[in-house]
mmCIF file of C-alpha atoms in Angstrom:
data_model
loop_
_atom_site.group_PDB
_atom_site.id
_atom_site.type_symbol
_atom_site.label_atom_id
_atom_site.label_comp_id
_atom_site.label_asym_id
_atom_site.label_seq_id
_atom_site.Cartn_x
_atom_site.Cartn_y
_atom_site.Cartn_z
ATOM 1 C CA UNK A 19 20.099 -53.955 6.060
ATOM 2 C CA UNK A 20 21.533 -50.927 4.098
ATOM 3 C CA UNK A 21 19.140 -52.011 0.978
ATOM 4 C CA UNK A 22 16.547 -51.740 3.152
ATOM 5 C CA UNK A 23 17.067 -48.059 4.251
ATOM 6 C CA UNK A 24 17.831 -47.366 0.674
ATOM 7 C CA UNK A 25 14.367 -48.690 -0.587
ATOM 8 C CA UNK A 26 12.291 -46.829 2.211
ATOM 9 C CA UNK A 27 14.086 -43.026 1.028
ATOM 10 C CA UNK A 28 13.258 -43.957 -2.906
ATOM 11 C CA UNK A 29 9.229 -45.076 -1.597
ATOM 12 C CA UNK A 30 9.393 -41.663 0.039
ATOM 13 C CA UNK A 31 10.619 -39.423 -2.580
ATOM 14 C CA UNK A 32 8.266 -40.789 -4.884
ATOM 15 C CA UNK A 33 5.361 -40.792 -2.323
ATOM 16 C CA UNK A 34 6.459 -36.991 -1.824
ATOM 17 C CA UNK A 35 6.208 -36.178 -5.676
ATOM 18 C CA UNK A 36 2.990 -37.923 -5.944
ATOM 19 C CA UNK A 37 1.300 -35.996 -3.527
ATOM 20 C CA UNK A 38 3.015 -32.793 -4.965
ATOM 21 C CA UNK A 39 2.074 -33.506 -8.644
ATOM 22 C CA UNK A 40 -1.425 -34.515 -7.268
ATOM 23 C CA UNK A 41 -1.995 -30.761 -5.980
ATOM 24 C CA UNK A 42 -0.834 -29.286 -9.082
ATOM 25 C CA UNK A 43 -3.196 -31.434 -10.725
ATOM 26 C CA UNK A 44 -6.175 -30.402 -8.510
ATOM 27 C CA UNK A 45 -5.108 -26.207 -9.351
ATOM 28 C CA UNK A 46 -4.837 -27.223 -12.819
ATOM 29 C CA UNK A 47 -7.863 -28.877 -13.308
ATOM 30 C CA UNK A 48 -9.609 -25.850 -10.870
ATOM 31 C CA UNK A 49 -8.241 -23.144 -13.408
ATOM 32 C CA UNK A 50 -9.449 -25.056 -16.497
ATOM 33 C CA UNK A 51 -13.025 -25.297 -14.931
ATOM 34 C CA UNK A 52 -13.183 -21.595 -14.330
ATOM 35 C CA UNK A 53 -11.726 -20.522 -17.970
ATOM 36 C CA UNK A 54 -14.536 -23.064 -19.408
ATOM 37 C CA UNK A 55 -17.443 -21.729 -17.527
ATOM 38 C CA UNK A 56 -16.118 -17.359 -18.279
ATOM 39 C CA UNK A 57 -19.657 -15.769 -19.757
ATOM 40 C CA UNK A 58 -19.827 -12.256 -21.286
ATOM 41 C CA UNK A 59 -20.263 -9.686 -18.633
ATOM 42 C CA UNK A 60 -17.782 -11.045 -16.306
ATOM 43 C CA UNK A 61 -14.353 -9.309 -15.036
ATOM 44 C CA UNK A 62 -11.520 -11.052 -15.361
ATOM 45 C CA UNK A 63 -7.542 -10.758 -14.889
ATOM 46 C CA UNK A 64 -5.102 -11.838 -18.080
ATOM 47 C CA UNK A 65 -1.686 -13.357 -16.740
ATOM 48 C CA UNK A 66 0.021 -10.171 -17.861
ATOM 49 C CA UNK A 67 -1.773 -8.183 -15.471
ATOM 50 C CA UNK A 68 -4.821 -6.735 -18.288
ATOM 51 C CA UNK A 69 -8.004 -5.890 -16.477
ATOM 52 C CA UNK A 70 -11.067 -6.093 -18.699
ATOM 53 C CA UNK A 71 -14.587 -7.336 -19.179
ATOM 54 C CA UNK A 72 -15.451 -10.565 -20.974
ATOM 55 C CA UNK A 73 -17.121 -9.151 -23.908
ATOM 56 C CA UNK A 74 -17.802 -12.344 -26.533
ATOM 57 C CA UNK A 75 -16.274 -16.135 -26.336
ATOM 58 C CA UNK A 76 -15.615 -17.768 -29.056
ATOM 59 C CA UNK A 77 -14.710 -21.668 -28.627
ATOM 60 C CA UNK A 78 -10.619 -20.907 -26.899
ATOM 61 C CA UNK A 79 -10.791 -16.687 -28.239
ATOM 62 C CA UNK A 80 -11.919 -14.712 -25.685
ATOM 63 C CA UNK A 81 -12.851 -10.855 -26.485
ATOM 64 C CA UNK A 82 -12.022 -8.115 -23.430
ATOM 65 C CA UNK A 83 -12.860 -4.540 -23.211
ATOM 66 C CA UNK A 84 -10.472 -2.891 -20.872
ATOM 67 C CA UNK A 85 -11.707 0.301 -21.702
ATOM 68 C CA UNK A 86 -15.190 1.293 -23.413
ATOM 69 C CA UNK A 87 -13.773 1.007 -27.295
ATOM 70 C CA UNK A 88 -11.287 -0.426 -26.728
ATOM 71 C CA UNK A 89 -11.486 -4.256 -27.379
ATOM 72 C CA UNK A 90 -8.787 -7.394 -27.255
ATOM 73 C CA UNK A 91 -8.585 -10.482 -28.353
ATOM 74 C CA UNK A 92 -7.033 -13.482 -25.729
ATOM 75 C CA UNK A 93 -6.897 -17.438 -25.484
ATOM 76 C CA UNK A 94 -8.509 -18.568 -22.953
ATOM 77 C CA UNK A 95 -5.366 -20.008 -21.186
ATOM 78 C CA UNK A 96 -4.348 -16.321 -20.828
ATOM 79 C CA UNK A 97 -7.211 -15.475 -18.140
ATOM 80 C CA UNK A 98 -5.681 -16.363 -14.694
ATOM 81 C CA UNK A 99 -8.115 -15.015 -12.594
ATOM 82 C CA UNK A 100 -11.869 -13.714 -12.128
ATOM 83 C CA UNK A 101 -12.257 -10.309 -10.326
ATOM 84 C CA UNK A 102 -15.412 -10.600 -8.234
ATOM 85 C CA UNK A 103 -17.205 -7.068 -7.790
ATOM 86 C CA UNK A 104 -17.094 -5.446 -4.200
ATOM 87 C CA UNK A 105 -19.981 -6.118 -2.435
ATOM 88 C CA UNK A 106 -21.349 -3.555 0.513
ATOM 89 C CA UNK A 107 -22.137 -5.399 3.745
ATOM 90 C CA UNK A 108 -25.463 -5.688 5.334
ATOM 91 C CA UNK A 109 -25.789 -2.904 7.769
ATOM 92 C CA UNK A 110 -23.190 -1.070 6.464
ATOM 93 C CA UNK A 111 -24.018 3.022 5.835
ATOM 94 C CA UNK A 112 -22.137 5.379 4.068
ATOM 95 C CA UNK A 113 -21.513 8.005 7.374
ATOM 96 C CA UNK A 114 -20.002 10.504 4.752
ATOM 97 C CA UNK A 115 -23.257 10.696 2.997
ATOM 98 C CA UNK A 116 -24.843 12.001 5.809
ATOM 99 C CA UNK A 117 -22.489 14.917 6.854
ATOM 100 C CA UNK A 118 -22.531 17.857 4.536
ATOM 101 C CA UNK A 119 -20.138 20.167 5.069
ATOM 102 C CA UNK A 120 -21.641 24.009 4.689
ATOM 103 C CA UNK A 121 -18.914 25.570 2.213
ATOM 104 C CA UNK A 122 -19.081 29.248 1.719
ATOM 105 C CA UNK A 123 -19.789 31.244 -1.351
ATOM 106 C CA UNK A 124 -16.875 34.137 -0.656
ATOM 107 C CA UNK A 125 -14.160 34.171 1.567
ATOM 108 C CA UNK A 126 -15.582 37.204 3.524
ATOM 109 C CA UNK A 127 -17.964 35.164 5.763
ATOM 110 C CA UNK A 128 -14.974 32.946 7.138
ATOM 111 C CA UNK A 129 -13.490 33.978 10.918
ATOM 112 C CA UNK A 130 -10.056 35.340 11.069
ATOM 113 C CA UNK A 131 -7.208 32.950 11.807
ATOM 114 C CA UNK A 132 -5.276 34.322 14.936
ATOM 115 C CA UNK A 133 -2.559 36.300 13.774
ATOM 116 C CA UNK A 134 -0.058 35.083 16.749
ATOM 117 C CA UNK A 135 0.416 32.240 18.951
ATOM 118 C CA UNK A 136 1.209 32.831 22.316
ATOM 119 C CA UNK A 137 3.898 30.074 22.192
ATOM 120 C CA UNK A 138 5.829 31.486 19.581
ATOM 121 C CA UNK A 139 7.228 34.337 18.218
ATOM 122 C CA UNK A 140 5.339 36.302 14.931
ATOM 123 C CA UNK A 141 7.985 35.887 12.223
ATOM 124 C CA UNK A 142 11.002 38.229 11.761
ATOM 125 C CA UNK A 143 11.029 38.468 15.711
ATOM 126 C CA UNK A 144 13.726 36.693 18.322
ATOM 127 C CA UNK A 145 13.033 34.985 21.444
ATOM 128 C CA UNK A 146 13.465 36.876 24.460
ATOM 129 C CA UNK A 147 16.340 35.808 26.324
ATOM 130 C CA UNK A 148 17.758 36.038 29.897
ATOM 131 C CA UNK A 149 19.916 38.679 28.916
ATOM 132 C CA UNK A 150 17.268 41.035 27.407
ATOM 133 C CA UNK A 151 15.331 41.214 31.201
ATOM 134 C CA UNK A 152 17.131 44.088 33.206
ATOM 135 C CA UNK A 153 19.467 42.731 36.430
ATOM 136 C CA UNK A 154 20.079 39.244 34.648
ATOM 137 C CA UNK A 155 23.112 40.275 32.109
ATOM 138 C CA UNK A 156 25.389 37.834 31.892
ATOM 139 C CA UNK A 157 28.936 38.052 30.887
ATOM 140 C CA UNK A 158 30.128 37.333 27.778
ATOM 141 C CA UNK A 159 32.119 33.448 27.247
ATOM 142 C CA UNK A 160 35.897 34.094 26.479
ATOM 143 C CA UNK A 161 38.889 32.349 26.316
ATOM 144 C CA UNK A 162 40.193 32.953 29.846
ATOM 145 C CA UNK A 163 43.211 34.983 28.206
ATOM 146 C CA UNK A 164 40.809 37.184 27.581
ATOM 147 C CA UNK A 165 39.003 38.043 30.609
ATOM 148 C CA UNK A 166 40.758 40.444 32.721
ATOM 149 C CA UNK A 167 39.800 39.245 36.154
ATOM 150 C CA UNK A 168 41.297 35.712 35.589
ATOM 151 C CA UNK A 169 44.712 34.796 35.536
ATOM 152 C CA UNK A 170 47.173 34.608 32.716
ATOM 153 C CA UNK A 171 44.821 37.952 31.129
ATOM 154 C CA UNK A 172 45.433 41.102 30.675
ATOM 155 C CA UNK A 173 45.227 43.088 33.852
ATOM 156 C CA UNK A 174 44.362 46.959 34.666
ATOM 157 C CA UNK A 175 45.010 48.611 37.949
#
């Protein structure tokens, strides 16, 4: 019974590897297709991260231009990836095209900024406080040692 158990784990490891070296297969195979059918013109991605344009192929040499002058030279195993240009949508409008913003010539025509908020204070000044409105002074915080009309303080008669 224990040989049994034993032969139905090995039929599933290899069942599990089979399927798992079948889908690597099936990327494999999907990358080659795509390096074989790369055409001057199109934009591609290197493995490395390169952006360019496919400028000339020649059999597994592949010429880019990342920049206009500037040319390399790759194998085509190097190209991982094909960028595909951005497409607009149907119905889609550019809404900043129709807004134009009037910008003046001088500086003169703008309106003033307000000078002061009503919330807060201009700079330089304080806040009013309690104490600054007449009939709301409030005693100064002491120690009580050093209040006279408390106990343990100095006291005048």
């Amino acid at each position: 019974m224990s040989n049994t158990g034993f032969y139905i784990i090995i039929a599933l490891a290899f069942g599990a590897m089979w399927f798992m070296s079948r889908r690597t297969r099936k990327q494999q195979q999907a990358a080659q297709e795509f390096r074989n059918t790369l055409q001057p013109g199109d934009e591609v991605m290197t493995g490395s991260g390169l952006f360019g344009t496919v400028v000339e192929v020649e059999g597994d040499v592949i010429t880019l231009e990342s920049t206009p002058g500037s040319r390399t030279r790759w194998l085509r195993a190097a190209i991982s990836k094909k960028i595909e240009p951005v497409v607009a949508e149907i119905g889609e409008s550019d809404d900043d095209e129709d807004e134009l913003i009037d910008v003046p010539d001088d500086i003169s025509s703008l309106e003033p900024l307000p000078t002061q908020d009503s919330t807060r204070p201009a700079a330089g000044t304080s806040t009013p406080s309690a104490a600054d409105e007449p009939g709301t002074a409030e005693e100064p915080t002491t120690t009580d040692g050093d209040r006279p009309d408390r106990e343990g303080g100095p006291q005048t008669k």
